[in-house]
Tab-separated table of C-alpha atoms in Angstrom:
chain	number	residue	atom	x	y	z
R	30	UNK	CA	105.631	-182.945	166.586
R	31	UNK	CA	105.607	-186.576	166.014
R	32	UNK	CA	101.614	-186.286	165.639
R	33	UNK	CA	102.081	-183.748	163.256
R	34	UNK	CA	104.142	-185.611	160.743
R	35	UNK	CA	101.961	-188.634	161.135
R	36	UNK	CA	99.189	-186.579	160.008
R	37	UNK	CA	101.260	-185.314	156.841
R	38	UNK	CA	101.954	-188.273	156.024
R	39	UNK	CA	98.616	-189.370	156.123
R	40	UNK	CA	97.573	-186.758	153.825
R	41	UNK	CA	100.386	-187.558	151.546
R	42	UNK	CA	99.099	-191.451	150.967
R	43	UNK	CA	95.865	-190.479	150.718
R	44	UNK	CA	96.449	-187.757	147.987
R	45	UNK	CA	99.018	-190.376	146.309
R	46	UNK	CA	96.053	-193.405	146.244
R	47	UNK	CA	93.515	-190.582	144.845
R	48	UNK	CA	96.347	-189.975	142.266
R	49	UNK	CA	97.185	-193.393	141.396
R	50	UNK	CA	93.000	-193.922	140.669
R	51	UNK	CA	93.049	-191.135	138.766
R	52	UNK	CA	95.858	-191.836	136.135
R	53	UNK	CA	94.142	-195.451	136.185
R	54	UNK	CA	90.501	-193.745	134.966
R	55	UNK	CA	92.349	-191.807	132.557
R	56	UNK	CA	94.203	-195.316	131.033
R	57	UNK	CA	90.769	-196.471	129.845
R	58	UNK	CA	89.441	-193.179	128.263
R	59	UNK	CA	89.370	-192.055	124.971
R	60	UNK	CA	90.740	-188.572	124.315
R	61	UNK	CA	89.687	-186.591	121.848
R	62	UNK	CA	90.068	-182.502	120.788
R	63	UNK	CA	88.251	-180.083	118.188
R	64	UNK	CA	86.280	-183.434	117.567
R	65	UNK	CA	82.650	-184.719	118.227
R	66	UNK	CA	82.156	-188.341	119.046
R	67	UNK	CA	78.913	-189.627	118.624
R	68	UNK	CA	78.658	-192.974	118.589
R	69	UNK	CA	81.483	-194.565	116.361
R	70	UNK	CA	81.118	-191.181	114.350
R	71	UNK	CA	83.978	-188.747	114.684
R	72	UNK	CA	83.360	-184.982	112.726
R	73	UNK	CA	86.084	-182.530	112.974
R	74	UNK	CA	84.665	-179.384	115.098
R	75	UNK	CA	87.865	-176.730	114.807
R	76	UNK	CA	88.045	-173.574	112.829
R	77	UNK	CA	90.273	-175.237	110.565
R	78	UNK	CA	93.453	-173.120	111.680
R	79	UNK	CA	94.244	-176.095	114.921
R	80	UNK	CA	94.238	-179.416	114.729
R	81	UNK	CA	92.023	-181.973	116.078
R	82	UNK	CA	93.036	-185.610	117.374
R	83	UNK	CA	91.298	-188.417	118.892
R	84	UNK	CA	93.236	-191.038	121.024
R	85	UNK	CA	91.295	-194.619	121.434
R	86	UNK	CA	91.109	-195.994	125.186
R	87	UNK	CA	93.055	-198.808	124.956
R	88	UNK	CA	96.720	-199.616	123.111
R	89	UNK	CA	96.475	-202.264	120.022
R	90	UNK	CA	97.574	-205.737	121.279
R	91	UNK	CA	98.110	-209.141	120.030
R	92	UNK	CA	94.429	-209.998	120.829
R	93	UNK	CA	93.386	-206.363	119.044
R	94	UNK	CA	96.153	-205.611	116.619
R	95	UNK	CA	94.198	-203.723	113.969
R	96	UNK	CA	91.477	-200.837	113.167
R	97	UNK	CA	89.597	-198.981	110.216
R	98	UNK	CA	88.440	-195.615	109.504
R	99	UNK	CA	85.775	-194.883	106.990
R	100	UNK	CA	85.908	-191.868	105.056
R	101	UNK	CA	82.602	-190.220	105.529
R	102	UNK	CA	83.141	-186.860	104.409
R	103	UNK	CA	86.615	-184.926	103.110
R	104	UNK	CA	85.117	-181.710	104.151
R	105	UNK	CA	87.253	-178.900	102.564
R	106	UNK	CA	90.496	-180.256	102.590
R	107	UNK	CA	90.364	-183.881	103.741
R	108	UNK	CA	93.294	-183.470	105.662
R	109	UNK	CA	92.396	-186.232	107.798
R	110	UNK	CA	95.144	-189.174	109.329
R	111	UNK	CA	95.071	-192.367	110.616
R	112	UNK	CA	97.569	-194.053	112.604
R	113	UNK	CA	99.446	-194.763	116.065
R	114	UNK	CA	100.355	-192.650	118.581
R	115	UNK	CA	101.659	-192.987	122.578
R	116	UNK	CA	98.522	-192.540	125.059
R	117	UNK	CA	99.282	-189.079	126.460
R	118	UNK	CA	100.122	-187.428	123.066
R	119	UNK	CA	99.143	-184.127	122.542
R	120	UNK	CA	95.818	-183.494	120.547
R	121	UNK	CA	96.913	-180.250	119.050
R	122	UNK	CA	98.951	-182.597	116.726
R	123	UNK	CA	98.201	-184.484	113.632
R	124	UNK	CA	99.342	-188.365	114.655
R	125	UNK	CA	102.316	-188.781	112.768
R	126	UNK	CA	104.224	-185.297	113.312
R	127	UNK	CA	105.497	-185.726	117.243
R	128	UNK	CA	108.043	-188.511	117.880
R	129	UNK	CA	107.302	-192.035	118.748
R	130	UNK	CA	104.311	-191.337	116.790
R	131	UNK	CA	103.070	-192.742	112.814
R	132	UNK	CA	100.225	-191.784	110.648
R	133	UNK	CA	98.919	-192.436	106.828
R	134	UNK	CA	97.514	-189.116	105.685
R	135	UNK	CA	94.329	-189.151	103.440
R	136	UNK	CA	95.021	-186.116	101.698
R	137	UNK	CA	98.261	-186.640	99.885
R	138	UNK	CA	99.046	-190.037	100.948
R	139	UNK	CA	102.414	-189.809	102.524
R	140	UNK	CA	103.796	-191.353	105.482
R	141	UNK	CA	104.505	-189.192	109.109
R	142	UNK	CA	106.525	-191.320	111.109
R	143	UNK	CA	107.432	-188.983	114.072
R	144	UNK	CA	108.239	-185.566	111.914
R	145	UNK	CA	106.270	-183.258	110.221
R	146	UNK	CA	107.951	-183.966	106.958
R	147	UNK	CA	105.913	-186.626	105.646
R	148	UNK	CA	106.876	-189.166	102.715
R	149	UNK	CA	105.383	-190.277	100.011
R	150	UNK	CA	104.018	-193.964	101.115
R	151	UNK	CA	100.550	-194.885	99.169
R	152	UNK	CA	97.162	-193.372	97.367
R	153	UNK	CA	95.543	-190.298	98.409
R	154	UNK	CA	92.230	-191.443	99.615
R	155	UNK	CA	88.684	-189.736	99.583
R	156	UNK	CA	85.371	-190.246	100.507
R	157	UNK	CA	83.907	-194.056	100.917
R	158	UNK	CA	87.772	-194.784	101.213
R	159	UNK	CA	88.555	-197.436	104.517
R	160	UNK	CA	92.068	-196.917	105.762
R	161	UNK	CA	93.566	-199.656	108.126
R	162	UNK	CA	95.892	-199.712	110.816
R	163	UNK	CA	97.648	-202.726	112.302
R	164	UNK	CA	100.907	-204.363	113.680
R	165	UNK	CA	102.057	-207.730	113.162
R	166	UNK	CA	101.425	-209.483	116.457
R	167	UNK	CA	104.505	-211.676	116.180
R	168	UNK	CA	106.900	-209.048	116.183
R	169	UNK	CA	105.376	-207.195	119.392
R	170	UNK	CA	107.388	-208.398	122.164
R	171	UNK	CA	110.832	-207.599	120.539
R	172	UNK	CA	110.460	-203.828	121.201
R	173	UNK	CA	110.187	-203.185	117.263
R	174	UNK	CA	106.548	-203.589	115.779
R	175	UNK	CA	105.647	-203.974	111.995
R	176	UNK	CA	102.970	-200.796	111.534
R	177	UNK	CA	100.819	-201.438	108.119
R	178	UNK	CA	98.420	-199.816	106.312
R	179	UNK	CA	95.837	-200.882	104.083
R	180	UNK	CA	93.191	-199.252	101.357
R	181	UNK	CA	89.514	-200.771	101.620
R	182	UNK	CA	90.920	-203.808	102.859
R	183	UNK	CA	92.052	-204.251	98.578
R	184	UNK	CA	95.483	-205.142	97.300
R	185	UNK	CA	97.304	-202.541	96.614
R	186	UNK	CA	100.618	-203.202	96.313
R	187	UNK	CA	101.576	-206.863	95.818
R	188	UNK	CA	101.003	-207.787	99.646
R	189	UNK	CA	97.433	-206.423	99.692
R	190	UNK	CA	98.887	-203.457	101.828
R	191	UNK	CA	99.511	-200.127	101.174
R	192	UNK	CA	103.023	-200.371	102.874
R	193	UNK	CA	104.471	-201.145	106.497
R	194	UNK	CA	107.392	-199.902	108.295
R	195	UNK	CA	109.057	-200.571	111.918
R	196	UNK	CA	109.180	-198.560	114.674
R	197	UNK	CA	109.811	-198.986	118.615
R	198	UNK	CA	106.695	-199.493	120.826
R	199	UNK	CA	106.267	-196.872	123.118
R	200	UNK	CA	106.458	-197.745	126.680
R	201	UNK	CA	102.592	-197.886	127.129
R	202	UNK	CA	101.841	-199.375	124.207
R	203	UNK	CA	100.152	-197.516	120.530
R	204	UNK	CA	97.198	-196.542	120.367
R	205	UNK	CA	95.106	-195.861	117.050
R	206	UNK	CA	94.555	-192.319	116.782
R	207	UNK	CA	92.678	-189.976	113.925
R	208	UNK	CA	93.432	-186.791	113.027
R	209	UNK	CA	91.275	-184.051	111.224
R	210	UNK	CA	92.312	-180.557	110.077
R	211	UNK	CA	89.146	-178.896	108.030
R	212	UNK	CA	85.919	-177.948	108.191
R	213	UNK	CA	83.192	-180.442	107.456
R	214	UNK	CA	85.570	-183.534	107.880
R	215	UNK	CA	84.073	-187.102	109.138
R	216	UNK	CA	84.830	-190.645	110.255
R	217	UNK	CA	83.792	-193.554	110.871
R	218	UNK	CA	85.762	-195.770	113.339
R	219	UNK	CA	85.772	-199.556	114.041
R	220	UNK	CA	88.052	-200.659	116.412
R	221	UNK	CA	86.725	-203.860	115.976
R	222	UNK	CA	87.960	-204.542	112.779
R	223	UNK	CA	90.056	-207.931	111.731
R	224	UNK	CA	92.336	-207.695	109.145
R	225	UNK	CA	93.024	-212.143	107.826
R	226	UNK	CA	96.275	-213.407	107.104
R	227	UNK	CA	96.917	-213.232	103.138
R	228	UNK	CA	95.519	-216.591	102.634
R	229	UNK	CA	92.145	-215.718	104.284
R	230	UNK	CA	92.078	-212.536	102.337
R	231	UNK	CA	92.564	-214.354	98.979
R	232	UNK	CA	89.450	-216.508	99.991
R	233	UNK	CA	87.710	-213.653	100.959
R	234	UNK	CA	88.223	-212.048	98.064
R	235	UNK	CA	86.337	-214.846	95.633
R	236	UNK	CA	83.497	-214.137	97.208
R	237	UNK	CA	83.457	-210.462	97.988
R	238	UNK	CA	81.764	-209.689	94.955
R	239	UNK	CA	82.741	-206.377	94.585
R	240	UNK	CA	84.296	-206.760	91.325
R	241	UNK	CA	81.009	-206.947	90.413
R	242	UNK	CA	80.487	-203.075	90.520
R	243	UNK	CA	80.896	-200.579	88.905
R	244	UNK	CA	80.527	-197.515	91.068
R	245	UNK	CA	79.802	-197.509	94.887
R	246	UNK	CA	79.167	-193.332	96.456
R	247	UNK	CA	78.341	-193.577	100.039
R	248	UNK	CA	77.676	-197.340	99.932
R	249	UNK	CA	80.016	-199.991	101.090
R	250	UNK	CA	80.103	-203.732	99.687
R	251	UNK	CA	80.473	-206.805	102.101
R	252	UNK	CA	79.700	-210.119	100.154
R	253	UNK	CA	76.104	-209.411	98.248
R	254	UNK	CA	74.918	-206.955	101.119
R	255	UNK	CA	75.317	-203.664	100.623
R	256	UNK	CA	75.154	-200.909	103.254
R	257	UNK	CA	74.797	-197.441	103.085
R	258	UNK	CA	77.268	-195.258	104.844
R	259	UNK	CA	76.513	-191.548	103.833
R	260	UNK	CA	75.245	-188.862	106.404
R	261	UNK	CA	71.433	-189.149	104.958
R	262	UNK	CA	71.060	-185.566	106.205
R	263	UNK	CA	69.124	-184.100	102.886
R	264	UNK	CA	68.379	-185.283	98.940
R	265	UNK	CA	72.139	-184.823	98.152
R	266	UNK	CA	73.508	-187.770	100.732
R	267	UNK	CA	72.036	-190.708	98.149
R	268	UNK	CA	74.293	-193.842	98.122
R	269	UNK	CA	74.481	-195.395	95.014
R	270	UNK	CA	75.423	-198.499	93.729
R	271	UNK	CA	76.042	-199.581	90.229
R	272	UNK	CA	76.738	-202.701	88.705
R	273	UNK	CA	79.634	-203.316	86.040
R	274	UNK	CA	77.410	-204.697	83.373
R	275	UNK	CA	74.180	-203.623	82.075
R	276	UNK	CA	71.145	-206.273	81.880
R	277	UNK	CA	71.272	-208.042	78.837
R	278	UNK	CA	69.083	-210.794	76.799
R	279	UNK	CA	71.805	-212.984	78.741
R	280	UNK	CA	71.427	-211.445	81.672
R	281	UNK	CA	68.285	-209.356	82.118
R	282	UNK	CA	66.559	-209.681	85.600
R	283	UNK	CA	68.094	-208.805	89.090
R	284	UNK	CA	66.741	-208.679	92.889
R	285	UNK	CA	67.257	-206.966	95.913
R	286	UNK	CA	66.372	-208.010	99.390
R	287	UNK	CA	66.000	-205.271	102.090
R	288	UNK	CA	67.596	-206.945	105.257
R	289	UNK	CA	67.094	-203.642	106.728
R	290	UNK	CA	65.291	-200.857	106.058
R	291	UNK	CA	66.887	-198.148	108.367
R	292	UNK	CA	65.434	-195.374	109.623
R	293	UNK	CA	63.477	-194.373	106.531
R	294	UNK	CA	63.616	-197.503	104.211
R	295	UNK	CA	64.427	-194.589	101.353
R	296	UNK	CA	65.620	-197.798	99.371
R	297	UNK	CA	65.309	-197.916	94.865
R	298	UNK	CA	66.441	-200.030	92.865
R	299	UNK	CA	66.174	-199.592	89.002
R	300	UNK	CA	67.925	-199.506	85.657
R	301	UNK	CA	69.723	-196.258	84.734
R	302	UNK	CA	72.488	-195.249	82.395
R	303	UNK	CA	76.273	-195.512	83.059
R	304	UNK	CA	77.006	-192.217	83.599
R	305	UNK	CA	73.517	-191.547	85.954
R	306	UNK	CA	74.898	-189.097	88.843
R	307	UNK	CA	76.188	-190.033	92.125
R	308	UNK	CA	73.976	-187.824	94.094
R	309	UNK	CA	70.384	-188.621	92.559
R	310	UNK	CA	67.945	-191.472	93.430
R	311	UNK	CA	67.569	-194.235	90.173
R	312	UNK	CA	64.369	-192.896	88.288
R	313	UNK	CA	65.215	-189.311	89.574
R	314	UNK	CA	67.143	-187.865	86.270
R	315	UNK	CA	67.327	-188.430	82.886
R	316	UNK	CA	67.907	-192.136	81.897
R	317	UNK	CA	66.596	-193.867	84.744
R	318	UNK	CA	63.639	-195.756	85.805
R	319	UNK	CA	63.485	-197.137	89.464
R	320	UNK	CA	60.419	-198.944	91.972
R	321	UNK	CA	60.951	-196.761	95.580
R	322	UNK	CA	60.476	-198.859	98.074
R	323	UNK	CA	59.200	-196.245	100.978
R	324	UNK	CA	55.604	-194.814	98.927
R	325	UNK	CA	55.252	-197.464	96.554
R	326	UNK	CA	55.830	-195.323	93.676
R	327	UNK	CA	57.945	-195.561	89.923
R	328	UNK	CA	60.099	-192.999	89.024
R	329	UNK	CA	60.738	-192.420	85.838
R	330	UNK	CA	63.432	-189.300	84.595
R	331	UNK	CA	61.841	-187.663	87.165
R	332	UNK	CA	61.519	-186.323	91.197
R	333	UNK	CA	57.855	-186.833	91.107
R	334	UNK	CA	56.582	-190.646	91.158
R	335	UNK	CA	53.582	-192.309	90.232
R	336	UNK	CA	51.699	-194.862	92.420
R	337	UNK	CA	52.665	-198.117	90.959
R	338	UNK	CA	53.025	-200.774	93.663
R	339	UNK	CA	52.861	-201.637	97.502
R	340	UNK	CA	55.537	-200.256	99.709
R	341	UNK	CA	58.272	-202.705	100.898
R	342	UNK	CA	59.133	-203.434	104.278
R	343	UNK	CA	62.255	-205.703	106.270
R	344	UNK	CA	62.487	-209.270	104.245
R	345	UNK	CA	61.116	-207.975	101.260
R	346	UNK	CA	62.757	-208.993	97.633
R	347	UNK	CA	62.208	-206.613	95.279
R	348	UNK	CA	63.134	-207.335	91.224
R	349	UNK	CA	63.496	-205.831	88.488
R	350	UNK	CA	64.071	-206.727	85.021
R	351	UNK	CA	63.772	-206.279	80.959
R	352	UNK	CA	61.707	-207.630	78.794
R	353	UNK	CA	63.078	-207.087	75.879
R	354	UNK	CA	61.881	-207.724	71.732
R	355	UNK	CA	62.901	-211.039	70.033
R	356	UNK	CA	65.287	-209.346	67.632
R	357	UNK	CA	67.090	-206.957	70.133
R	358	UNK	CA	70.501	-206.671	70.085
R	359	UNK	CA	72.764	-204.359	72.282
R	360	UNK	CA	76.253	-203.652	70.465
R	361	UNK	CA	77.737	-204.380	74.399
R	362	UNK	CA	76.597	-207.934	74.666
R	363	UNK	CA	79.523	-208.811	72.476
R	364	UNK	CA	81.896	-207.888	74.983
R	365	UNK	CA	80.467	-209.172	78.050
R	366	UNK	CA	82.629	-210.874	80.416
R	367	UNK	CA	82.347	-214.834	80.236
R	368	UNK	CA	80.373	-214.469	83.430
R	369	UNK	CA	77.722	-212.604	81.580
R	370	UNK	CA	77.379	-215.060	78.843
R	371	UNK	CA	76.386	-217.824	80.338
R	372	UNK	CA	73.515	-219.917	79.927
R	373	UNK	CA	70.058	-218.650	81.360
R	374	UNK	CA	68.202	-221.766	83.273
R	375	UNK	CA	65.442	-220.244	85.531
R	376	UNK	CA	65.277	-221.695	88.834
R	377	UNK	CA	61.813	-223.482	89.958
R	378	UNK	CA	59.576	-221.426	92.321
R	379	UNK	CA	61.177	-218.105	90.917
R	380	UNK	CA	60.509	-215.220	88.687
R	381	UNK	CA	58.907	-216.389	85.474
R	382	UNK	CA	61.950	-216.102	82.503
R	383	UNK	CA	60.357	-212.814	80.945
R	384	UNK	CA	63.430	-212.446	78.677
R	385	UNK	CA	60.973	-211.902	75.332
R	386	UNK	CA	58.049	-210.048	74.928
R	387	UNK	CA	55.081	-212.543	73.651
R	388	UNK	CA	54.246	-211.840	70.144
R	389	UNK	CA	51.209	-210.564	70.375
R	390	UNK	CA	52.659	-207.781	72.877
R	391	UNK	CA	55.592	-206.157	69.926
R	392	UNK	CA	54.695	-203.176	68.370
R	393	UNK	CA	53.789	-203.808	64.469
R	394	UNK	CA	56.414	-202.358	61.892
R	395	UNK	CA	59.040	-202.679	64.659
R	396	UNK	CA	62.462	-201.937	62.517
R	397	UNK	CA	64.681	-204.817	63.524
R	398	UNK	CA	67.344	-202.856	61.739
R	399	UNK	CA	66.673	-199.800	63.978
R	400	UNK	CA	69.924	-198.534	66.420
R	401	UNK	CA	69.520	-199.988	69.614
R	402	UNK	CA	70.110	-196.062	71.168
R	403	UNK	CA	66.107	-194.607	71.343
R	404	UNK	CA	64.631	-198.302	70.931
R	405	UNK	CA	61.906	-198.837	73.682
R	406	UNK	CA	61.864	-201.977	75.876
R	407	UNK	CA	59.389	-202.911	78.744
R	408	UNK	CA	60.754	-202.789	82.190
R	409	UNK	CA	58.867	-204.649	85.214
R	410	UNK	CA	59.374	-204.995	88.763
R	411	UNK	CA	58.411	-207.504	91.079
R	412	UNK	CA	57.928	-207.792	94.509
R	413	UNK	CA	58.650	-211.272	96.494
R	414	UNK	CA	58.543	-213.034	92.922
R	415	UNK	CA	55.403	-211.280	91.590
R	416	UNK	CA	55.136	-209.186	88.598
R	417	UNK	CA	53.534	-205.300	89.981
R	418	UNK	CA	53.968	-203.581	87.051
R	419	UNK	CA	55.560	-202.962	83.972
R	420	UNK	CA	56.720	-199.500	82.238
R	421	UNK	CA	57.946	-198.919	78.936
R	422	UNK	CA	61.124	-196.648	79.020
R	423	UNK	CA	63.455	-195.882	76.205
R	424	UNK	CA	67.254	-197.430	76.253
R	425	UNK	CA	69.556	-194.773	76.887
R	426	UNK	CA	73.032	-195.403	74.731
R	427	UNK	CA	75.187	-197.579	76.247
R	428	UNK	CA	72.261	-199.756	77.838
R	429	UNK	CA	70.698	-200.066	81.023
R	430	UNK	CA	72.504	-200.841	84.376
R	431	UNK	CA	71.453	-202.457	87.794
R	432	UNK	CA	71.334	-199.410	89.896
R	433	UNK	CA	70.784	-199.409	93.568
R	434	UNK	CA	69.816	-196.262	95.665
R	435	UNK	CA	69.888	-195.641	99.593
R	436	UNK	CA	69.579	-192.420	101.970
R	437	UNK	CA	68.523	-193.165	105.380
R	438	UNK	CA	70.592	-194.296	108.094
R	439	UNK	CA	71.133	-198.161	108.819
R	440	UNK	CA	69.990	-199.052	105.546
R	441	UNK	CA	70.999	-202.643	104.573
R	442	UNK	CA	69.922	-204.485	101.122
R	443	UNK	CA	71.422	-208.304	100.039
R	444	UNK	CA	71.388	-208.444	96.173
R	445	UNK	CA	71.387	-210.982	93.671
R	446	UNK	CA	72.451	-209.922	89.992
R	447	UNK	CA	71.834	-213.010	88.698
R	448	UNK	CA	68.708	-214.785	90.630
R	449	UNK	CA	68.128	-216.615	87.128
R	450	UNK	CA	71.872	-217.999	86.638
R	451	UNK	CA	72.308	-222.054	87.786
């Protein structure tokens, strides 16, 4: 009998050590349901009717206290949420609805903090949008924890976040969770991300740049290097970029480097009209004209190019400016911001100042009286400081703006809006 316990308790341990292993694999595994991961890609893959949830591996801590989710896609209802939730929650759930749990929701922009009655917190968000996540490190060990919540990393409110609120840490710690409710939804998730202290972010901020444009679809701004983040799946996933001002007699030449060309190095850039469409390559439509860097070609108002230059490759700098008649006169130029009117002092060993046509290259019994809307100018592009090629293109009203295209995956491009500026 004694021999028979023995051995029952043998089994026991052994089945309690293979348990005890077990929960420990689980700890350091992400979770995820109705989702597919690939990579730091998360797509919702439900019928829309059940929820899907993803659970990161590991809790936030004072060494990892903050995360972001990019907005790739809304799908049909952009029900999607970002937030904290405890490690073994259920992933039938939207984070935010089951206690102990909290969650920013994209789609209307309320706050669920542990019920499924949410309240209104901050900004609906949509596609491009980066929500963050993060507690406040210093308040961690007192069993409370400041959650916060920011909007593309952008003041919002006065504090630069959306909002924050307290709630008790759950025994095992939180742990940033997404949740996605429709069809055709997407993410992108970096739980990597830093989120400064307010004084970094106000330095940050001088030099981000991104007050600098106008529109950004599918691309995101870091500094002067823009990325594109769309899924670069057909001709409707073009990122595009463009800038706040329109090239000028002040202002008339701009470049881009390609730091990296992706998978396709389907990189333009070009001059197009303000309200050119989010979902078309500059040179494409109506009111564009654009140098595409994969074949070479100019595009001009339309989807079939003409050869015009070499193709561009990794460490190229591509530019492209206006050369535009002595008497021209946009009615904009007289409210430019001060940045745009300053002094033009070409820098040695750079693009020659082409900011005038010569003389002998105007068109006799040029009107200088004529409306600036229909006037033609000559557009040129360069390639690593050389003039390729020059087009003539009408103005379209309103002027022409520094317009930026991308639509392959990994594609990275540093740009310079003012290479001629001292």
């Amino acid at each position: 009998m004694d021999d028979i316990n023995l051995h029952y308790r043998f089994l026991n341990w052994r089945r309690r050590i293979r348990e005890i292993r077990e929960v420990r694999a689980v700890r350091y595994q992400e979770r995820y349901k109705r989702m597919l991961k690939n990579g730091d890609t998360l797509s919702y893959q439900g019928n829309s009717d059940e929820v899907g949830c993803y659970v990161a591996p590991r809790p936030l801590s004072k060494g990892n206290c903050y995360f972001e989710v990019t907005i790739m896609d809304t799908g049909v209802r952009g029900t999607i949420a970002v937030g904290l939730v405890p490690q073994y929650y259920k992933l039938d759930h939207q984070p935010g609805w089951l206690p102990h749990s909290i969650a920013y929701h994209a789609d209307d922009g309320k706050l669920y903090n542990g019920n499924p009655v949410g309240q209104q917190f901050g900004p609906k968000c949509n596609r491009g949008d980066r929500i963050g996540c993060g507690i406040y490190a210093d308040t961690f060990d007192a069993g409370l924890v400041t959650v916060f919540f920011t909007k593309n990393g952008k003041e919002v409110n006065l504090n630069a976040l959306v909002g924050s609120v307290v709630v008790p840490v759950a025994p095992d710690g939180l742990f940033p969770a997404i949740g996605m409710h429709s069809l055709g939804e997407e993410v992108r998730l970096d739980l990597q991300a830093e989120w400064g202290s307010e004084e970094d972010d106000s330095v940050m901020m001088v030099d981000s740049h991104e007050d600098e444009w106008a529109r950004l679809y599918d691309v995101r701004a870091s500094g002067t290097l823009l990325e594109y983040v769309g899924k670069g799946k057909s001709i409707m996933d073009v990122g595009l970029a463009q800038a706040r001002q329109p090239l000028t007699t002040r202002s008339h030449y701009f470049e881009v480097e390609i730091v990296d060309p992706g998978e396709k190095c389907y990189i333009a850039l070009g001059l197009a009209r303000r309200d050119y469409p989010k979902n078309r390559h500059p040179g494409w439509s109506r009111g564009s004209v654009a140098y595409h860097a994969d074949d070479g070609k100019i595009f001009h108002g339309s989807g079939v190019g003409d050869q015009f230059g070499p193709r561009c490759f990794e460490g190229d700098i591509m530019g492209c400016g206006i050369m535009f008649p002595r008497d021209y006169v946009l009615d904009c130029e007289d409210e430019m911001d001060d940045w745009d009117a300053a002094d033009v002092r070409p820098k040695q060993g750079r693009v020659e100042n082409l900011l005038y046509l010569n003389d002998e290259d105007e068109e006799e019994g040029d009107d200088p009286e004529q409306e600036h809307e229909g006037r033609k100018v000559m557009v040129f592009f360069t390639r690593n400081g050389k003039i390729i090629g020059r087009r003539e293109v009408v103005v379209p009203a309103g002027g022409f703006y520094p317009t930026i295209g991308m639509l392959s995956s990994g594609e990275k491009v540093k740009v310079d809006l003012h290479p001629l500026s001292g």
